[in-house]
Short mmCIF file of C-alpha atoms and ligand atoms in Angstrom, two decimals:
data_model
loop_
_atom_site.label_atom_id
_atom_site.label_comp_id
_atom_site.label_asym_id
_atom_site.label_seq_id
_atom_site.Cartn_x
_atom_site.Cartn_y
_atom_site.Cartn_z
CA MET A 1 38.36 -9.46 -17.13
CA SER A 2 34.69 -9.22 -17.96
CA HIS A 3 32.13 -11.64 -19.27
CA ALA A 4 28.54 -11.51 -20.42
CA ALA A 5 26.85 -12.61 -17.22
CA PRO A 6 26.37 -10.25 -14.25
CA ILE A 7 28.18 -10.92 -11.00
CA PRO A 8 25.63 -12.55 -8.68
CA PRO A 9 24.97 -10.40 -5.59
CA ASP A 10 26.48 -11.79 -2.43
CA ASP A 11 23.60 -12.78 -0.18
CA SER A 12 25.38 -12.66 3.17
CA TYR A 13 23.67 -9.41 4.21
CA LEU A 14 20.25 -10.76 3.28
CA ARG A 15 20.96 -13.96 5.19
CA SER A 16 22.10 -12.00 8.24
CA LEU A 17 18.86 -10.02 8.13
CA ILE A 18 16.81 -13.20 7.91
CA GLU A 19 18.71 -14.84 10.78
CA ALA A 20 18.45 -11.77 13.00
CA THR A 21 14.75 -11.54 12.20
CA ALA A 22 14.18 -15.19 13.06
CA ASP A 23 15.72 -14.61 16.50
CA ALA A 24 13.69 -11.45 17.07
CA VAL A 25 10.48 -13.18 15.94
CA ALA A 26 11.02 -16.02 18.39
CA ASN A 27 11.35 -13.58 21.29
CA ALA A 28 8.68 -11.02 20.33
CA GLU A 29 5.53 -10.48 22.36
CA PRO A 30 2.35 -9.56 20.47
CA LEU A 31 0.63 -6.26 21.14
CA ASP A 32 -2.00 -6.36 23.83
CA SER A 33 -5.04 -4.18 24.40
CA PRO A 34 -6.41 -2.70 27.63
CA HIS A 35 -9.87 -2.56 26.04
CA THR A 36 -12.57 -5.21 26.25
CA GLY A 37 -14.08 -4.77 22.78
CA ALA A 38 -17.44 -6.17 21.71
CA ASP A 39 -19.52 -8.42 23.98
CA GLU A 40 -19.18 -12.20 23.78
CA ALA A 41 -22.57 -12.78 22.11
CA SER A 42 -21.60 -10.43 19.27
CA ARG A 43 -18.24 -12.13 18.91
CA ALA A 44 -19.96 -15.50 18.66
CA ALA A 45 -22.32 -14.15 16.00
CA VAL A 46 -19.35 -12.83 14.03
CA ARG A 47 -17.68 -16.23 14.15
CA SER A 48 -20.73 -18.18 13.04
CA THR A 49 -21.40 -15.75 10.17
CA ILE A 50 -17.87 -16.14 8.84
CA ASP A 51 -18.02 -19.91 9.29
CA ALA A 52 -21.18 -19.98 7.21
CA ALA A 53 -19.49 -18.01 4.41
CA ALA A 54 -16.11 -19.75 4.61
CA THR A 55 -16.53 -22.04 1.61
CA ASP A 56 -17.66 -19.15 -0.60
CA LEU A 57 -14.87 -16.86 0.59
CA VAL A 58 -12.16 -19.39 -0.19
CA ALA A 59 -13.77 -20.17 -3.54
CA LEU A 60 -13.77 -16.47 -4.41
CA SER A 61 -10.11 -16.14 -3.41
CA GLN A 62 -9.25 -19.04 -5.71
CA ASP A 63 -11.37 -17.60 -8.50
CA LEU A 64 -9.72 -14.16 -8.31
CA HIS A 65 -6.31 -15.79 -8.14
CA ALA A 66 -7.03 -17.76 -11.30
CA HIS A 67 -8.28 -14.67 -13.18
CA PRO A 68 -5.94 -11.80 -12.29
CA GLU A 69 -6.84 -8.34 -13.58
CA GLU A 70 -4.74 -5.20 -13.47
CA GLY A 71 -5.71 -1.96 -11.77
CA PHE A 72 -8.78 -0.12 -13.10
CA ALA A 73 -9.60 -3.21 -15.20
CA GLU A 74 -10.79 -5.45 -12.34
CA HIS A 75 -14.26 -5.83 -13.92
CA ARG A 76 -14.61 -9.56 -13.52
CA SER A 77 -13.14 -9.50 -10.02
CA VAL A 78 -15.43 -6.78 -8.69
CA ARG A 79 -18.44 -8.51 -10.21
CA ALA A 80 -17.49 -11.77 -8.52
CA LEU A 81 -17.17 -9.92 -5.22
CA ALA A 82 -20.59 -8.31 -5.72
CA ASP A 83 -22.08 -11.73 -6.47
CA LEU A 84 -20.71 -13.18 -3.23
CA LEU A 85 -22.10 -10.25 -1.27
CA ALA A 86 -25.51 -10.63 -2.91
CA LYS A 87 -25.57 -14.32 -2.07
CA HIS A 88 -25.01 -13.37 1.56
CA GLY A 89 -27.67 -10.68 1.65
CA HIS A 90 -25.87 -7.46 0.70
CA GLU A 91 -26.55 -5.52 -2.48
CA ALA A 92 -23.39 -3.79 -3.64
CA THR A 93 -22.96 -0.74 -5.83
CA VAL A 94 -20.29 -1.28 -8.47
CA GLY A 95 -18.80 1.88 -9.92
CA LEU A 96 -18.49 4.95 -7.72
CA GLY A 97 -16.32 8.00 -7.25
CA GLY A 98 -15.51 7.99 -10.95
CA LEU A 99 -13.99 4.50 -10.85
CA ASP A 100 -15.85 1.74 -12.72
CA THR A 101 -14.33 -1.03 -10.61
CA ALA A 102 -14.88 0.51 -7.18
CA LEU A 103 -17.53 -1.12 -5.00
CA ARG A 104 -19.53 -0.25 -1.93
CA ALA A 105 -21.90 -2.23 0.25
CA GLY A 106 -23.00 -1.45 3.76
CA THR A 107 -25.42 -1.65 6.62
CA GLU A 108 -27.99 1.04 7.39
CA GLY A 109 -28.37 3.06 10.53
CA GLU A 110 -26.85 5.72 12.69
CA GLY A 111 -23.82 5.79 14.92
CA PRO A 112 -20.12 5.32 14.25
CA HIS A 113 -19.23 4.13 10.75
CA ILE A 114 -16.21 1.99 9.98
CA ALA A 115 -15.24 0.58 6.60
CA VAL A 116 -13.47 -2.61 5.63
CA LEU A 117 -11.40 -2.18 2.47
CA ALA A 118 -10.94 -4.64 -0.36
CA GLU A 119 -8.27 -4.52 -3.06
CA TYR A 120 -8.42 -6.89 -6.01
CA ASP A 121 -5.92 -5.67 -8.59
CA ALA A 122 -3.05 -7.84 -9.82
CA LEU A 123 0.38 -7.19 -11.31
CA PRO A 124 1.26 -7.25 -15.00
CA GLY A 125 2.80 -10.59 -15.89
CA LEU A 126 2.88 -11.79 -12.28
CA GLY A 127 -0.79 -12.32 -11.45
CA HIS A 128 -1.67 -12.04 -7.77
CA ALA A 129 1.95 -11.68 -6.69
CA CYS A 130 0.83 -9.14 -4.09
CA GLY A 131 -1.94 -11.43 -2.87
CA HIS A 132 -4.82 -8.99 -3.33
CA ASN A 133 -7.13 -11.98 -3.80
CA VAL A 134 -6.56 -12.56 -0.08
CA ILE A 135 -7.15 -8.89 0.74
CA CYS A 136 -10.43 -8.89 -1.16
CA THR A 137 -11.88 -12.04 0.31
CA ALA A 138 -10.67 -11.50 3.87
CA GLY A 139 -12.22 -8.03 3.57
CA ALA A 140 -15.48 -9.48 2.27
CA GLY A 141 -15.58 -11.97 5.12
CA GLY A 142 -14.67 -9.27 7.61
CA PHE A 143 -17.54 -7.17 6.33
CA LEU A 144 -20.07 -10.03 6.42
CA GLY A 145 -19.10 -10.95 9.96
CA ALA A 146 -19.26 -7.38 11.23
CA ALA A 147 -22.44 -6.57 9.31
CA ALA A 148 -24.23 -9.33 11.23
CA VAL A 149 -23.72 -7.42 14.49
CA ALA A 150 -23.26 -3.75 13.50
CA ASP A 151 -26.85 -2.76 14.15
CA ARG A 152 -27.06 -4.27 17.61
CA LEU A 153 -23.71 -2.67 18.45
CA GLY A 154 -25.16 0.72 17.49
CA GLY A 155 -23.08 1.48 14.41
CA ARG A 156 -22.53 0.91 10.70
CA VAL A 157 -20.04 -1.03 8.65
CA SER A 158 -19.30 -0.73 4.94
CA LEU A 159 -17.19 -2.67 2.51
CA ILE A 160 -15.40 -0.41 0.07
CA GLY A 161 -13.64 -1.95 -2.90
CA THR A 162 -10.69 0.22 -3.86
CA PRO A 163 -9.24 -0.31 -7.36
CA ALA A 164 -5.68 -0.07 -8.56
CA GLU A 165 -3.56 -0.09 -5.42
CA GLU A 166 -0.57 -1.07 -7.54
CA GLY A 167 0.26 2.44 -8.69
CA GLY A 168 -3.14 3.84 -9.60
CA GLY A 169 -3.99 5.18 -6.16
CA GLY A 170 -7.67 4.28 -6.22
CA LYS A 171 -8.09 5.13 -2.54
CA GLU A 172 -6.91 8.69 -3.09
CA THR A 173 -9.28 9.10 -6.04
CA LEU A 174 -12.19 7.77 -4.00
CA ALA A 175 -11.28 9.98 -1.04
CA ARG A 176 -11.18 13.07 -3.24
CA ALA A 177 -14.59 12.08 -4.62
CA GLY A 178 -15.97 12.13 -1.09
CA ILE A 179 -16.50 8.38 -0.73
CA PHE A 180 -14.85 8.36 2.71
CA ASP A 181 -16.41 11.60 3.97
CA ASP A 182 -18.84 9.80 6.28
CA VAL A 183 -16.39 7.05 7.32
CA ASP A 184 -14.78 7.34 10.77
CA ALA A 185 -12.10 4.63 10.50
CA VAL A 186 -10.90 1.96 8.05
CA VAL A 187 -9.46 -1.53 8.40
CA MET A 188 -7.82 -3.85 5.91
CA LEU A 189 -5.05 -6.41 5.87
CA HIS A 190 -2.24 -7.39 3.52
CA PRO A 191 -0.70 -10.83 2.96
CA PHE A 192 3.00 -11.10 3.70
CA SER A 193 5.76 -13.43 4.84
CA HIS A 194 5.02 -12.78 8.55
CA ASP A 195 2.08 -11.92 10.78
CA ILE A 196 2.66 -8.31 11.85
CA ALA A 197 0.19 -6.02 13.60
CA MET A 198 1.89 -2.85 12.35
CA HIS A 199 4.46 -2.70 9.56
CA PRO A 200 5.64 0.64 8.17
CA PHE A 201 4.97 1.53 4.55
CA LEU A 202 6.75 4.43 2.91
CA GLY A 203 5.20 7.44 1.24
CA ARG A 204 5.90 7.58 -2.47
CA ARG A 205 5.91 10.27 -5.11
CA GLN A 206 6.80 10.10 -8.78
CA LEU A 207 8.87 12.71 -10.54
CA GLU A 208 9.70 12.82 -14.20
CA MET A 209 12.39 15.34 -15.04
CA VAL A 210 12.09 16.30 -18.71
CA PHE A 211 15.09 18.19 -20.04
CA HIS A 212 14.88 20.33 -23.16
CA GLY A 213 18.08 20.94 -25.11
CA VAL A 214 18.93 22.03 -28.60
CA GLY A 215 19.41 19.34 -31.23
CA ALA A 216 22.46 19.55 -33.48
CA HIS A 217 24.65 17.35 -35.67
CA ALA A 218 26.87 15.68 -33.11
CA SER A 219 29.90 15.73 -35.39
CA ALA A 220 29.48 18.67 -37.74
CA GLN A 221 28.10 21.33 -35.38
CA PRO A 222 28.10 20.05 -31.79
CA PHE A 223 28.83 23.58 -30.58
CA MET A 224 25.34 24.57 -31.74
CA GLY A 225 23.74 21.96 -29.50
CA ARG A 226 22.62 21.84 -25.90
CA ASN A 227 22.61 18.24 -24.76
CA ALA A 228 19.46 17.19 -22.91
CA LEU A 229 20.92 13.73 -22.25
CA ASP A 230 23.88 15.33 -20.47
CA ALA A 231 21.38 17.17 -18.28
CA ALA A 232 19.53 13.95 -17.50
CA VAL A 233 22.78 12.12 -16.69
CA ALA A 234 23.89 14.99 -14.46
CA ALA A 235 20.56 14.80 -12.63
CA TYR A 236 20.86 11.04 -12.22
CA GLN A 237 24.39 11.45 -10.84
CA GLY A 238 23.20 14.27 -8.61
CA VAL A 239 20.66 11.92 -7.07
CA SER A 240 23.40 9.33 -6.56
CA ALA A 241 25.42 11.92 -4.64
CA LEU A 242 22.36 12.89 -2.62
CA ARG A 243 21.70 9.34 -1.41
CA GLN A 244 24.50 9.31 1.13
CA GLN A 245 22.90 12.17 3.04
CA LEU A 246 19.36 10.81 3.08
CA PRO A 247 17.62 9.32 6.12
CA ASP A 248 17.87 5.51 6.15
CA SER A 249 14.17 5.20 5.40
CA ASP A 250 14.41 7.21 2.18
CA ARG A 251 14.62 5.54 -1.20
CA VAL A 252 15.11 7.10 -4.63
CA HIS A 253 15.19 4.98 -7.76
CA GLY A 254 15.09 6.09 -11.36
CA VAL A 255 15.17 5.00 -14.98
CA PHE A 256 15.85 6.95 -18.14
CA SER A 257 12.53 7.25 -19.89
CA ASP A 258 14.02 9.16 -22.85
CA GLY A 259 17.71 9.23 -23.76
CA GLY A 260 17.64 10.55 -27.29
CA ALA A 261 17.41 8.59 -30.52
CA ARG A 262 20.79 8.45 -32.27
CA PRO A 263 24.39 9.03 -31.29
CA ASN A 264 24.95 11.43 -34.17
CA VAL A 265 22.23 13.83 -33.04
CA ILE A 266 22.69 15.85 -29.85
CA PRO A 267 19.50 14.91 -27.95
CA ALA A 268 17.04 17.78 -27.81
CA ARG A 269 14.95 15.92 -25.24
CA ALA A 270 15.78 13.52 -22.44
CA ALA A 271 13.86 12.42 -19.38
CA VAL A 272 14.39 10.51 -16.13
CA LEU A 273 11.54 9.00 -14.13
CA PHE A 274 12.14 8.71 -10.38
CA TYR A 275 10.23 7.22 -7.49
CA LEU A 276 10.85 8.97 -4.19
CA ARG A 277 9.98 7.17 -0.96
CA SER A 278 10.18 8.27 2.62
CA GLY A 279 8.89 7.31 6.05
CA SER A 280 6.91 10.44 6.89
CA PRO A 281 5.01 13.06 4.89
CA ALA A 282 7.40 15.79 6.06
CA THR A 283 10.56 13.91 5.05
CA LEU A 284 8.99 13.03 1.71
CA ARG A 285 8.27 16.69 1.14
CA ASP A 286 11.89 17.54 2.01
CA LEU A 287 13.17 14.84 -0.36
CA ALA A 288 11.03 16.35 -3.09
CA SER A 289 12.61 19.76 -2.57
CA ARG A 290 16.11 18.24 -2.83
CA MET A 291 15.16 16.51 -6.09
CA THR A 292 13.80 19.77 -7.47
CA ALA A 293 17.08 21.52 -6.74
CA ILE A 294 19.04 18.74 -8.48
CA ALA A 295 16.87 19.03 -11.59
CA HIS A 296 17.38 22.77 -11.80
CA GLY A 297 21.12 22.42 -11.16
CA ALA A 298 21.48 19.84 -13.92
CA ALA A 299 19.58 22.08 -16.32
CA GLU A 300 21.69 25.07 -15.38
CA MET A 301 25.05 23.34 -15.87
CA THR A 302 24.11 22.05 -19.31
CA GLY A 303 22.27 25.07 -20.65
CA CYS A 304 19.03 23.14 -20.90
CA GLY A 305 15.51 23.82 -19.81
CA VAL A 306 13.66 21.51 -17.46
CA GLU A 307 10.06 20.63 -16.71
CA LEU A 308 9.10 18.72 -13.58
CA HIS A 309 6.12 16.39 -13.88
CA TRP A 310 5.05 15.35 -10.39
CA ASP A 311 2.78 12.45 -9.56
CA SER A 312 1.21 11.36 -12.82
CA GLN A 313 -0.37 8.81 -10.46
CA PRO A 314 -1.49 10.02 -7.02
CA ALA A 315 1.24 10.42 -4.43
CA TYR A 316 1.12 7.76 -1.71
CA LEU A 317 1.53 8.75 1.91
CA PRO A 318 3.25 6.48 4.43
CA ILE A 319 1.02 4.58 6.84
CA ARG A 320 0.28 6.34 10.09
CA PHE A 321 -0.08 3.68 12.77
CA ASN A 322 -3.01 3.40 15.13
CA THR A 323 -1.64 1.28 17.95
CA THR A 324 -4.92 1.24 19.83
CA LEU A 325 -6.83 -0.38 16.99
CA ALA A 326 -3.89 -2.58 15.98
CA GLY A 327 -3.86 -3.90 19.55
CA ARG A 328 -7.39 -5.18 19.03
CA TRP A 329 -6.35 -6.85 15.77
CA SER A 330 -3.56 -8.56 17.64
CA VAL A 331 -5.87 -9.79 20.42
CA ASN A 332 -8.43 -10.89 17.85
CA GLN A 333 -5.89 -13.12 16.08
CA ARG A 334 -5.18 -15.10 19.25
CA GLY A 335 -7.82 -17.72 18.62
CA THR A 336 -6.38 -18.47 15.17
CA GLY A 337 -2.97 -19.46 16.51
CA ARG A 338 -1.32 -16.48 14.85
CA LYS A 339 0.88 -14.17 16.91
CA PRO A 340 1.07 -10.86 15.02
CA LEU A 341 4.44 -9.24 15.62
CA PRO A 342 4.75 -5.73 17.02
CA PRO A 343 6.54 -3.15 14.84
CA GLY A 344 10.34 -3.24 14.70
CA VAL A 345 10.82 -7.02 14.70
CA VAL A 346 10.81 -7.64 10.96
CA PRO A 347 13.26 -5.12 9.44
CA GLU A 348 11.36 -1.99 8.55
CA SER A 349 13.45 -1.56 5.42
CA LEU A 350 11.66 -4.56 3.89
CA THR A 351 8.70 -2.57 2.68
CA GLY A 352 7.01 -0.70 -0.14
CA SER A 353 4.19 1.78 -0.43
CA THR A 354 0.38 1.64 -0.38
CA ASP A 355 -2.46 4.08 -0.99
CA LEU A 356 -3.89 3.01 2.37
CA GLY A 357 -1.36 5.54 3.67
CA ASN A 358 -3.46 8.32 2.16
CA LEU A 359 -6.48 7.21 4.18
CA SER A 360 -4.43 6.71 7.35
CA TYR A 361 -3.71 10.46 7.41
CA ARG A 362 -7.41 11.22 7.05
CA MET A 363 -8.79 8.83 9.70
CA PRO A 364 -7.62 6.04 12.00
CA ALA A 365 -6.58 2.99 9.97
CA ILE A 366 -4.96 -0.40 10.36
CA HIS A 367 -3.15 -2.45 7.71
CA PRO A 368 -1.85 -5.54 9.51
CA MET A 369 0.19 -8.10 7.59
CA ILE A 370 -0.98 -11.71 7.58
CA ALA A 371 1.40 -14.54 6.76
CA VAL A 372 0.80 -16.60 3.63
CA SER A 373 4.38 -17.49 2.74
CA ASP A 374 7.62 -18.50 4.42
CA ALA A 375 9.93 -15.83 5.80
CA THR A 376 12.16 -15.56 2.75
CA THR A 377 9.52 -15.03 0.06
CA ALA A 378 9.18 -11.43 -1.12
CA LEU A 379 6.07 -9.65 -2.38
CA HIS A 380 5.78 -9.21 -6.15
CA THR A 381 7.45 -12.51 -7.00
CA LYS A 382 5.98 -15.57 -8.68
CA GLU A 383 6.72 -17.50 -5.48
CA PHE A 384 4.51 -15.10 -3.53
CA ALA A 385 1.76 -15.43 -6.14
CA ALA A 386 1.85 -19.18 -5.63
CA ALA A 387 1.59 -18.74 -1.85
CA ALA A 388 -1.41 -16.40 -2.19
CA GLY A 389 -3.29 -19.12 -4.06
CA SER A 390 -2.19 -21.98 -1.83
CA PRO A 391 -3.80 -23.47 1.30
CA THR A 392 -1.83 -20.97 3.42
CA GLY A 393 -3.47 -18.19 1.41
CA ASP A 394 -6.88 -19.76 2.02
CA ALA A 395 -6.17 -19.97 5.75
CA ALA A 396 -5.22 -16.29 5.78
CA VAL A 397 -8.55 -15.43 4.13
CA LEU A 398 -10.51 -16.99 6.99
CA ASP A 399 -8.23 -15.98 9.86
CA GLY A 400 -8.03 -12.50 8.40
CA ALA A 401 -11.78 -12.22 7.92
CA LEU A 402 -12.28 -13.12 11.57
CA GLY A 403 -9.66 -10.62 12.72
CA LEU A 404 -11.14 -7.80 10.67
CA ALA A 405 -14.74 -8.55 11.68
CA LEU A 406 -13.94 -8.77 15.39
CA THR A 407 -11.89 -5.57 15.25
CA VAL A 408 -14.77 -3.77 13.54
CA ALA A 409 -17.18 -5.16 16.15
CA ASP A 410 -14.84 -3.96 18.90
CA TYR A 411 -14.72 -0.48 17.39
CA LEU A 412 -18.50 -0.27 17.14
CA GLY A 413 -19.26 -1.94 20.46
CA ASP A 414 -16.70 -0.40 22.81
CA ALA A 415 -17.06 3.38 23.20
CA ALA A 416 -13.92 3.67 25.32
CA LEU A 417 -11.86 1.89 22.69
CA ARG A 418 -13.31 4.12 19.99
CA ALA A 419 -12.48 7.25 21.97
CA ALA A 420 -8.92 6.02 22.50
CA VAL A 421 -8.52 5.24 18.79
CA HIS A 422 -9.50 8.78 17.87
CA GLU A 423 -7.48 10.35 20.68
CA GLU A 424 -4.41 8.60 19.35
CA PHE A 425 -5.16 9.83 15.84
CA GLU A 426 -5.55 13.43 17.04
CA ALA A 427 -2.40 13.22 19.17
CA ALA A 428 -0.47 12.14 16.06
CA GLY A 429 -1.50 15.37 14.33
CA GLY A 430 -5.09 14.73 13.30
CA ALA A 431 -6.33 14.75 9.74
CA LEU A 432 -3.94 16.00 7.09
CA ASP A 433 -5.12 17.99 4.09
CA VAL A 434 -3.75 15.31 1.78
CA PRO A 435 -4.56 16.82 -1.64
CA SER A 436 -2.68 20.04 -0.88
CA PHE A 437 0.12 18.62 1.25
CA PHE A 438 2.80 18.65 -1.44
CA ASP A 439 1.74 21.92 -3.09
ZN1 LIG B 1 1.99 -4.77 -4.31
ZN1 LIG B 2 -0.35 -5.20 -2.27
#
């Protein structure tokens, strides 16, 4: 017995996850830090600078939220950010590294150099459903606060606006253009349903398998055809069979991007577009090799040819944690009343991918999550968009700005902390040659 409507998914597993998470959240202890960070006078200067900019930061967050722009087209947004920076004494460069909507501002001087990152792209049809208006304005506030003390702490801070996180990989493009060559570490935050000091994000690659067959009349001369759609279906089924043997952190999802035109013509061309996600660069590379074998097997069994188009957008790496720096974030959120969770409390399967991962394998990085919504609201929904523009979103802008600015000040002002941050990065394998990693 079938009917037109789909069968609604049973939500008992989701509810069990949410209940288990609520218990774990209640019992979790935030990360601590053995380091002292910046001196108290610098911390006070950071606070007063952000207080003085608070009204403008919240207004900018609301303005961006009301005028969402998609990746690489964030012209109005980046201009509004530059205007806020100018009002607070920092001339920004708009357009760099080959990206019209990238931005950079910074302090002068010598010494260690840390960058705060700002994203400001939105999602088609959903507006700021990923809350990048909060990322941008918390980043701007974090920069302003840290810039007020960077010189006296003996270092430099920059704000780098990175376009098109939602698929376009602006950070990878900017990195390849050398924009991060003189940057020692990066910090940013992301709005979420919980406060979390470190939350895993998966690496992601794209693969389009394009199968080439031989077209033929499907009734009169099918024996003269080679069916590219059969190859694509075989590949899709091959991936389904692969899933059972994948690590739990791996995800593969695909859609048919070309399935032929008419039933009475054997399709000469068919294509499947897959996203591959995995928790480490090495496992993502292994997943890619399995997918390659499936594509060739499907081509072989159907007598078709195959082309593999990898990463029409830059591949995203997973986030490499820096616990030392994340510990300072956690400590620096104490005064706001937030208690950022350590990793492993909120289920790590509830995650996506970000191009911050690509920077986190080049230099120490943090990407803490800051709560703007209740625990059940997911990113990329209209409910999350509403939260990002609500008073809880505004609160996250200011609490987040303070957390970022104090963490930057700590990095610049505490040589022992800085050494530990970089020791941890080196112990995790040091800098990866990201552009050639998947070759
Ligand atoms: Zn997103
Ligand atoms: Zn996002």
